[in-house]
C-alpha cells in the first residue's frame, strides 16, 4: 500500500533540533502512525538558519500579526522566519503532503493558542506559530493537527479517519475524471460521512443526485470540499448509535426478536459510554456476513483501515 506523505515538526520524530538541543519524541507518531505514513520532517527554526542550541523565542505584540523575538537578547527574528517560511512552503508543494502534524505551543509551529506576550510581558494564548500560520495560508485545504490534540482519543480517531479517507479520495483522483468514480466512492463512504455529520450526509446525497447537471470538474471540487468539511467534524456516541441503528434497519426483517433486542441493548450500552464502538460494530459485522447484506458489506464504516479499527477501542 502506497504511504501517505505527512509533514511533521522534526522534534516530534526525536530529532534533536529544539533550542536546548533536545527533542519531543512522540511514540504514537513514530511507532504506530509511522507504520502507515511517510514523514516529511521540517524544523522551521533550524531550516531558517538558527543553530542548535539557540536562544529561546516567543511571540509578542498583536496576536493576529505578532513578532518572533528571542527571550534574552530581544532580537527580532520575524523577517528571517517569514522570508524562509514563504520559500519553504513553496518547496513543500513537491512533497505531495496530505496533512501536517505540528508541535503544539511553539512560537514557530503551534497551530492554536500559542502564547503571545503584550508590552507588559503578560501572555495571552491566542497566537499561531509563525511558520504554521504561513503554512496554513498556503495550503488552506490540508488537514493540520498538533501532537497535543492527538493525545485525545476522539480527536486522534477523527484525524486518522480523515487521512485514510483522503488517501482513498486521492486514489479516485488518480483515475479519469468521471462522475461514476465519485458515486462509487460516495456509496462506500455514506455511513462514515453520516457518523461525522448528518447535515453533510444529506447535502452530499443531493449533490451526487444532481451530478449530471454539473461538469465533472465542478462536481469533483464541490464534493471534495464537502467531504473534507464533513470529516473534520467529530463523531460522537450519539451520532454513531444513530448510524448503528440505521444499519440494523437493513436486516431487521431477518433478525429474530431476541437478537434484535440484544443488538439494541449493545448499541445503547455503547451510546451511554460503557463499551467502545468496536463492540456493536463487531456484532453488526457478524450479521452483515450472516445475512450477506450487499450494501453494508461495502461500507468503509464497517471495514476501515486496520489502524482506524484499532482506534475504535476507546470509551
Ligand atoms: S517546535 Fe518546530 S521549530 Fe521548534 S524544534 Fe520543533 S520543529 Fe523546530
Short mmCIF file of C-alpha atoms and ligand atoms in Angstrom, two decimals:
data_model
loop_
_atom_site.label_atom_id
_atom_site.label_comp_id
_atom_site.label_asym_id
_atom_site.label_seq_id
_atom_site.Cartn_x
_atom_site.Cartn_y
_atom_site.Cartn_z
CA UNK A 1 0.00 0.00 0.00
CA UNK A 2 1.37 3.40 -1.01
CA UNK A 3 2.18 5.52 2.04
CA UNK A 4 0.66 8.89 2.81
CA UNK A 5 3.13 11.77 2.90
CA UNK A 6 2.70 13.61 6.17
CA UNK A 7 4.58 16.77 7.09
CA UNK A 8 5.71 16.91 10.70
CA UNK A 9 7.64 19.15 13.07
CA UNK A 10 11.03 17.39 13.22
CA UNK A 11 11.36 17.40 17.00
CA UNK A 12 8.31 15.09 17.27
CA UNK A 13 10.31 12.39 15.50
CA UNK A 14 13.06 12.63 18.12
CA UNK A 15 15.39 14.84 16.10
CA UNK A 16 17.48 16.99 18.45
CA UNK A 17 16.56 20.32 16.91
CA UNK A 18 14.99 22.16 19.84
CA UNK A 19 16.53 25.39 21.10
CA UNK A 20 18.09 23.49 24.05
CA UNK A 21 19.40 20.62 21.90
CA UNK A 22 16.54 18.34 22.99
CA UNK A 23 13.60 16.74 21.16
CA UNK A 24 9.93 15.98 21.74
CA UNK A 25 9.72 12.38 20.55
CA UNK A 26 6.13 11.16 20.34
CA UNK A 27 5.94 7.36 20.32
CA UNK A 28 2.43 7.16 18.86
CA UNK A 29 3.58 9.19 15.88
CA UNK A 30 6.80 7.26 15.32
CA UNK A 31 5.88 3.69 16.29
CA UNK A 32 2.16 3.42 15.45
CA UNK A 33 1.19 6.00 12.85
CA UNK A 34 4.70 5.83 11.41
CA UNK A 35 3.97 2.33 10.04
CA UNK A 36 1.42 3.75 7.63
CA UNK A 37 2.81 7.13 6.63
CA UNK A 38 5.93 8.64 5.15
CA UNK A 39 7.04 11.60 7.24
CA UNK A 40 8.48 14.76 5.74
CA UNK A 41 10.19 16.43 8.72
CA UNK A 42 10.52 20.20 8.91
CA UNK A 43 12.13 22.30 11.65
CA UNK A 44 11.49 25.91 10.62
CA UNK A 45 13.85 27.38 13.24
CA UNK A 46 16.80 25.25 12.15
CA UNK A 47 15.97 25.49 8.44
CA UNK A 48 15.71 29.29 8.54
CA UNK A 49 19.32 29.36 9.74
CA UNK A 50 19.17 29.41 13.54
CA UNK A 51 21.51 26.84 15.04
CA UNK A 52 21.22 24.24 17.79
CA UNK A 53 21.39 25.17 20.60
CA UNK A 54 19.94 28.66 20.19
CA UNK A 55 18.26 31.25 22.31
CA UNK A 56 14.60 30.52 23.05
CA UNK A 57 11.99 32.70 21.34
CA UNK A 58 8.41 33.76 21.88
CA UNK A 59 5.71 35.73 20.09
CA UNK A 60 4.92 39.27 21.13
CA UNK A 61 2.66 42.13 20.07
CA UNK A 62 -0.66 41.84 18.25
CA UNK A 63 -1.88 38.18 18.36
CA UNK A 64 -3.04 38.49 14.71
CA UNK A 65 0.37 39.62 13.46
CA UNK A 66 2.90 39.01 16.24
CA UNK A 67 6.67 39.34 16.11
CA UNK A 68 9.04 36.41 16.78
CA UNK A 69 11.56 37.62 19.32
CA UNK A 70 14.40 35.98 21.31
CA UNK A 71 13.63 35.98 25.02
CA UNK A 72 17.02 37.06 26.46
CA UNK A 73 18.71 39.37 23.95
CA UNK A 74 15.38 40.58 22.45
CA UNK A 75 16.39 40.10 18.81
CA UNK A 76 13.55 40.23 16.30
CA UNK A 77 13.66 37.10 14.10
CA UNK A 78 10.34 37.75 12.34
CA UNK A 79 11.73 38.77 8.95
CA UNK A 80 14.20 35.88 8.89
CA UNK A 81 11.44 33.36 9.64
CA UNK A 82 8.85 34.88 7.29
CA UNK A 83 11.32 35.03 4.38
CA UNK A 84 12.32 31.39 4.86
CA UNK A 85 8.75 30.17 5.52
CA UNK A 86 7.39 31.72 2.31
CA UNK A 87 10.03 29.87 0.30
CA UNK A 88 9.75 26.76 2.46
CA UNK A 89 6.03 26.24 1.79
CA UNK A 90 6.60 26.54 -1.97
CA UNK A 91 9.33 23.88 -1.64
CA UNK A 92 6.88 21.64 0.22
CA UNK A 93 4.45 21.64 -2.71
CA UNK A 94 6.56 18.97 -4.43
CA UNK A 95 6.29 16.66 -1.39
CA UNK A 96 2.63 15.97 -2.14
CA UNK A 97 1.68 16.34 1.52
CA UNK A 98 -1.70 15.19 2.71
CA UNK A 99 -1.54 16.51 6.27
CA UNK A 100 0.84 18.21 8.67
CA UNK A 101 1.34 17.44 12.36
CA UNK A 102 2.77 20.43 14.19
CA UNK A 103 4.38 20.70 17.60
CA UNK A 104 1.92 22.39 19.96
CA UNK A 105 2.63 25.64 21.82
CA UNK A 106 5.71 26.52 19.74
CA UNK A 107 6.09 30.15 18.56
CA UNK A 108 7.05 28.72 15.15
CA UNK A 109 4.95 25.54 14.89
CA UNK A 110 1.89 25.87 17.16
CA UNK A 111 -1.44 25.91 15.28
CA UNK A 112 -3.57 27.47 18.02
CA UNK A 113 -3.47 29.01 21.49
CA UNK A 114 0.24 29.85 21.33
CA UNK A 115 1.28 32.41 23.96
CA UNK A 116 1.67 35.97 22.66
CA UNK A 117 3.19 38.47 25.12
CA UNK A 118 1.93 42.05 25.34
CA UNK A 119 4.05 45.12 26.11
CA UNK A 120 3.67 44.44 29.85
CA UNK A 121 5.10 40.94 29.39
CA UNK A 122 1.75 39.27 30.04
CA UNK A 123 0.91 36.25 27.81
CA UNK A 124 -2.43 35.57 26.16
CA UNK A 125 -2.98 32.20 24.49
CA UNK A 126 -4.35 33.40 21.17
CA UNK A 127 -1.45 33.10 18.76
CA UNK A 128 -0.47 30.87 15.87
CA UNK A 129 3.16 29.89 15.31
CA UNK A 130 4.83 31.93 12.61
CA UNK A 131 5.63 29.04 10.27
CA UNK A 132 2.32 27.27 10.99
CA UNK A 133 0.37 30.42 10.01
CA UNK A 134 2.18 30.76 6.68
CA UNK A 135 1.80 27.03 6.03
CA UNK A 136 -1.97 27.08 6.69
CA UNK A 137 -2.43 30.17 4.49
CA UNK A 138 -0.51 28.45 1.67
CA UNK A 139 -2.31 25.08 1.99
CA UNK A 140 -5.83 26.05 3.18
CA UNK A 141 -7.38 22.63 2.42
CA UNK A 142 -4.71 20.49 4.02
CA UNK A 143 -5.69 18.96 7.39
CA UNK A 144 -3.39 20.05 10.22
CA UNK A 145 -3.19 18.87 13.80
CA UNK A 146 -0.84 19.22 16.71
CA UNK A 147 0.51 16.32 18.74
CA UNK A 148 -1.16 17.65 21.90
CA UNK A 149 -4.63 17.28 20.36
CA UNK A 150 -3.72 13.82 19.08
CA UNK A 151 -3.37 12.62 22.68
CA UNK A 152 -7.18 12.92 22.93
CA UNK A 153 -8.54 9.55 21.66
CA UNK A 154 -11.57 11.15 19.95
CA UNK A 155 -9.51 13.78 18.12
CA UNK A 156 -6.90 11.17 17.22
CA UNK A 157 -9.58 8.91 15.76
CA UNK A 158 -11.02 11.82 13.80
CA UNK A 159 -7.61 12.74 12.39
CA UNK A 160 -6.74 9.17 11.39
CA UNK A 161 -10.11 8.69 9.73
CA UNK A 162 -9.59 11.89 7.79
CA UNK A 163 -6.19 10.95 6.46
CA UNK A 164 -7.28 7.48 5.38
CA UNK A 165 -10.40 8.92 3.73
CA UNK A 166 -8.14 11.42 1.97
CA UNK A 167 -5.92 8.62 0.83
CA UNK A 168 -8.87 6.77 -0.70
CA UNK A 169 -10.03 10.05 -2.24
CA UNK A 170 -6.59 10.60 -3.73
CA UNK A 171 -6.86 7.19 -5.37
CA UNK A 172 -10.11 8.37 -7.00
CA UNK A 173 -8.33 11.50 -8.24
CA UNK A 174 -5.67 9.41 -9.98
CA UNK A 175 -8.39 7.85 -12.15
CA UNK A 176 -10.08 9.57 -15.08
CA UNK A 177 -12.46 12.36 -14.00
CA UNK A 178 -15.74 10.59 -14.18
CA UNK A 179 -18.94 11.06 -12.16
CA UNK A 180 -19.25 7.29 -11.70
CA UNK A 181 -15.99 7.17 -9.71
CA UNK A 182 -17.34 9.66 -7.19
CA UNK A 183 -20.70 7.94 -6.97
CA UNK A 184 -18.88 4.69 -6.16
CA UNK A 185 -16.65 6.45 -3.58
CA UNK A 186 -19.67 8.17 -2.05
CA UNK A 187 -21.67 4.94 -1.81
CA UNK A 188 -18.86 3.27 0.18
CA UNK A 189 -18.35 6.28 2.46
CA UNK A 190 -22.00 7.15 3.12
CA UNK A 191 -22.18 5.77 6.63
CA UNK A 192 -18.75 7.12 7.58
CA UNK A 193 -19.93 10.59 6.50
CA UNK A 194 -23.20 10.11 8.38
CA UNK A 195 -21.25 9.26 11.54
CA UNK A 196 -19.49 12.64 11.31
CA UNK A 197 -22.26 14.89 10.07
CA UNK A 198 -25.89 14.04 9.22
CA UNK A 199 -26.17 17.53 7.67
CA UNK A 200 -23.27 16.94 5.25
CA UNK A 201 -24.61 13.44 4.53
CA UNK A 202 -27.87 15.00 3.26
CA UNK A 203 -26.13 17.79 1.32
CA UNK A 204 -23.66 15.39 -0.31
CA UNK A 205 -26.50 12.99 -1.19
CA UNK A 206 -28.28 15.86 -3.01
CA UNK A 207 -25.05 16.84 -4.78
CA UNK A 208 -24.50 13.26 -6.01
CA UNK A 209 -28.13 13.06 -7.16
CA UNK A 210 -27.69 16.12 -9.41
CA UNK A 211 -24.20 15.16 -10.61
CA UNK A 212 -25.30 15.16 -14.27
CA UNK A 213 -26.16 18.88 -14.07
CA UNK A 214 -22.52 19.73 -13.27
CA UNK A 215 -19.31 19.32 -15.23
CA UNK A 216 -17.12 16.52 -13.80
CA UNK A 217 -14.64 19.19 -12.62
CA UNK A 218 -17.28 21.21 -10.73
CA UNK A 219 -18.69 18.02 -9.26
CA UNK A 220 -15.23 16.88 -8.05
CA UNK A 221 -14.47 20.23 -6.46
CA UNK A 222 -17.79 20.60 -4.69
CA UNK A 223 -17.68 17.01 -3.48
CA UNK A 224 -14.12 17.30 -2.17
CA UNK A 225 -14.91 20.49 -0.23
CA UNK A 226 -17.93 18.87 1.42
CA UNK A 227 -16.03 15.65 2.13
CA UNK A 228 -13.25 17.48 3.97
CA UNK A 229 -15.69 19.68 5.89
CA UNK A 230 -17.80 16.69 6.97
CA UNK A 231 -14.92 14.54 8.17
CA UNK A 232 -13.47 17.46 10.11
CA UNK A 233 -16.49 17.29 12.42
CA UNK A 234 -16.09 14.88 15.30
CA UNK A 235 -18.17 11.74 15.61
CA UNK A 236 -19.90 11.11 18.94
CA UNK A 237 -21.56 8.13 20.65
CA UNK A 238 -24.95 9.64 19.76
CA UNK A 239 -24.09 10.02 16.07
CA UNK A 240 -22.53 6.54 15.94
CA UNK A 241 -25.54 4.99 17.71
CA UNK A 242 -27.81 6.53 15.05
CA UNK A 243 -25.65 5.02 12.29
CA UNK A 244 -25.67 1.62 14.00
CA UNK A 245 -29.47 1.68 14.30
CA UNK A 246 -29.72 2.79 10.67
CA UNK A 247 -27.62 -0.26 9.68
CA UNK A 248 -29.79 -2.54 11.76
CA UNK A 249 -32.70 -1.48 9.54
CA UNK A 250 -31.09 -3.34 6.62
CA UNK A 251 -31.55 -6.77 8.22
CA UNK A 252 -34.20 -6.22 10.85
CA UNK A 253 -36.70 -8.40 8.94
CA UNK A 254 -34.29 -11.36 9.10
CA UNK A 255 -33.18 -10.81 12.68
CA UNK A 256 -35.02 -12.93 15.31
CA UNK A 257 -36.68 -10.86 18.07
CA UNK A 258 -34.17 -11.86 20.78
CA UNK A 259 -31.18 -10.99 18.53
CA UNK A 260 -32.79 -7.63 17.69
CA UNK A 261 -33.27 -6.91 21.38
CA UNK A 262 -29.67 -7.89 22.14
CA UNK A 263 -28.28 -5.69 19.37
CA UNK A 264 -30.33 -2.68 20.51
CA UNK A 265 -29.02 -3.21 24.05
CA UNK A 266 -25.42 -3.44 22.85
CA UNK A 267 -25.87 -0.16 20.91
CA UNK A 268 -27.43 1.53 23.93
CA UNK A 269 -24.63 0.39 26.27
CA UNK A 270 -22.12 1.87 23.78
CA UNK A 271 -24.14 5.12 23.47
CA UNK A 272 -24.02 5.53 27.26
CA UNK A 273 -20.23 5.24 27.16
CA UNK A 274 -19.77 1.85 28.87
CA UNK A 275 -18.22 -0.02 25.92
CA UNK A 276 -16.10 1.02 22.92
CA UNK A 277 -17.53 1.37 19.42
CA UNK A 278 -15.78 -1.82 18.33
CA UNK A 279 -18.31 -3.88 20.37
CA UNK A 280 -21.54 -3.02 18.46
CA UNK A 281 -19.55 -2.81 15.20
CA UNK A 282 -18.30 -6.40 15.64
CA UNK A 283 -21.83 -7.66 16.26
CA UNK A 284 -23.18 -5.83 13.20
CA UNK A 285 -20.30 -7.15 11.07
CA UNK A 286 -21.36 -10.64 12.15
CA UNK A 287 -24.94 -10.08 10.95
CA UNK A 288 -23.80 -8.43 7.73
CA UNK A 289 -21.78 -11.56 6.93
CA UNK A 290 -24.52 -13.90 8.08
CA UNK A 291 -27.26 -12.24 6.00
CA UNK A 292 -24.88 -11.32 3.20
CA UNK A 293 -26.08 -7.69 3.12
CA UNK A 294 -24.54 -6.28 -0.10
CA UNK A 295 -24.82 -2.52 0.65
CA UNK A 296 -23.42 -2.77 4.19
CA UNK A 297 -20.64 -5.13 3.09
CA UNK A 298 -19.18 -2.25 1.04
CA UNK A 299 -19.30 0.34 3.80
CA UNK A 300 -15.90 1.72 4.86
CA UNK A 301 -17.52 2.46 8.22
CA UNK A 302 -17.65 -1.29 8.86
CA UNK A 303 -14.37 -2.19 7.18
CA UNK A 304 -11.98 0.69 7.75
CA UNK A 305 -8.20 0.53 7.61
CA UNK A 306 -6.70 -1.61 10.41
CA UNK A 307 -5.34 1.43 12.22
CA UNK A 308 -8.74 3.14 12.11
CA UNK A 309 -10.22 -0.06 13.52
CA UNK A 310 -7.82 -0.17 16.49
CA UNK A 311 -8.82 3.37 17.38
CA UNK A 312 -12.40 2.32 17.96
CA UNK A 313 -11.27 0.58 21.12
CA UNK A 314 -11.63 3.50 23.49
CA UNK A 315 -14.61 4.57 25.63
S1 LIG B 1 8.68 23.05 17.54
FE1 LIG B 1 9.12 23.42 15.39
S2 LIG B 1 10.73 24.96 15.41
FE2 LIG B 1 10.64 24.11 17.46
S3 LIG B 1 12.15 22.47 17.44
FE3 LIG B 1 10.21 21.55 16.93
S4 LIG B 1 10.19 21.58 14.71
FE4 LIG B 1 11.77 23.00 15.33
#
